[in-house]
Short mmCIF file of C-alpha atoms in Angstrom, two decimals:
data_model
loop_
_atom_site.label_atom_id
_atom_site.label_comp_id
_atom_site.label_asym_id
_atom_site.label_seq_id
_atom_site.Cartn_x
_atom_site.Cartn_y
_atom_site.Cartn_z
CA MET A 1092 11.94 11.78 -31.75
CA LYS A 1093 14.32 14.15 -30.95
CA ILE A 1094 18.27 12.88 -29.47
CA LYS A 1095 20.28 14.66 -27.06
CA ALA A 1096 23.78 14.09 -26.02
CA ASP A 1097 26.06 15.41 -23.34
CA GLU A 1098 29.41 15.14 -23.92
CA SER A 1099 30.46 16.78 -20.37
CA VAL A 1100 28.66 13.84 -18.68
CA CYS A 1101 30.14 10.88 -21.49
CA ILE A 1102 32.37 8.00 -20.14
CA GLY A 1103 33.56 6.83 -23.60
CA ALA A 1104 32.22 3.74 -23.66
CA GLY A 1105 31.26 3.16 -27.07
CA MET A 1106 27.68 1.15 -26.57
CA CYS A 1107 25.80 3.93 -28.38
CA ALA A 1108 28.82 3.95 -31.40
CA LEU A 1109 28.12 0.21 -31.55
CA THR A 1110 24.76 -0.22 -31.38
CA VAL A 1111 23.39 2.61 -33.80
CA PRO A 1112 26.96 4.02 -35.97
CA LYS A 1113 24.39 6.09 -38.81
CA ILE A 1114 22.91 8.05 -35.48
CA PHE A 1115 26.10 8.05 -32.39
CA ASP A 1116 30.41 8.66 -33.45
CA GLN A 1117 32.74 8.88 -30.87
CA SER A 1118 35.32 11.72 -30.99
CA GLU A 1119 38.81 10.93 -31.63
CA GLU A 1120 40.67 13.37 -29.42
CA GLU A 1121 38.21 12.47 -25.89
CA GLY A 1122 36.34 9.72 -27.45
CA THR A 1123 33.32 11.23 -26.41
CA VAL A 1124 29.71 10.88 -27.88
CA VAL A 1125 29.67 12.34 -31.37
CA LEU A 1126 26.10 12.69 -32.27
CA LEU A 1127 25.48 12.81 -36.25
CA GLN A 1128 22.23 13.42 -36.16
CA ASP A 1129 19.68 14.72 -33.96
CA VAL A 1130 16.24 13.47 -35.55
CA PRO A 1131 16.92 9.95 -36.73
CA PRO A 1132 14.85 8.14 -39.20
CA GLU A 1133 11.81 5.99 -37.85
CA ASP A 1134 13.67 2.93 -38.93
CA LEU A 1135 16.38 3.28 -36.31
CA GLU A 1136 14.23 4.55 -33.16
CA ASP A 1137 13.76 1.39 -31.43
CA ALA A 1138 17.41 1.19 -32.07
CA VAL A 1139 18.44 4.69 -31.10
CA ARG A 1140 15.85 3.84 -27.69
CA ARG A 1141 18.42 0.36 -26.87
CA ALA A 1142 20.99 2.93 -27.39
CA VAL A 1143 20.08 5.21 -24.93
CA THR A 1144 19.37 2.19 -21.80
CA LEU A 1145 22.67 1.12 -22.62
CA CYS A 1146 24.54 3.98 -22.14
CA PRO A 1147 26.20 3.65 -18.54
CA SER A 1148 26.41 7.38 -18.21
CA GLY A 1149 23.36 8.71 -19.17
CA ALA A 1150 24.89 11.19 -21.21
CA ILE A 1151 22.18 10.20 -24.10
CA SER A 1152 18.12 11.15 -23.58
CA ILE A 1153 15.49 11.25 -26.07
CA GLU A 1154 12.89 14.10 -26.15
#
């Protein structure tokens, strides 16, 4: 699994950072998504999938 995050699409809702804080954060300047790891450990894959579905702007995706 590989995660992609598009900061230009992000609206700063923060659902990803709340759902999987080991993988996602938010920039202090813009409030947009910051990807901490683009390949999550196996034990976080389900949580990452959930974060993708919760993202209201579709800024994060999985390859």
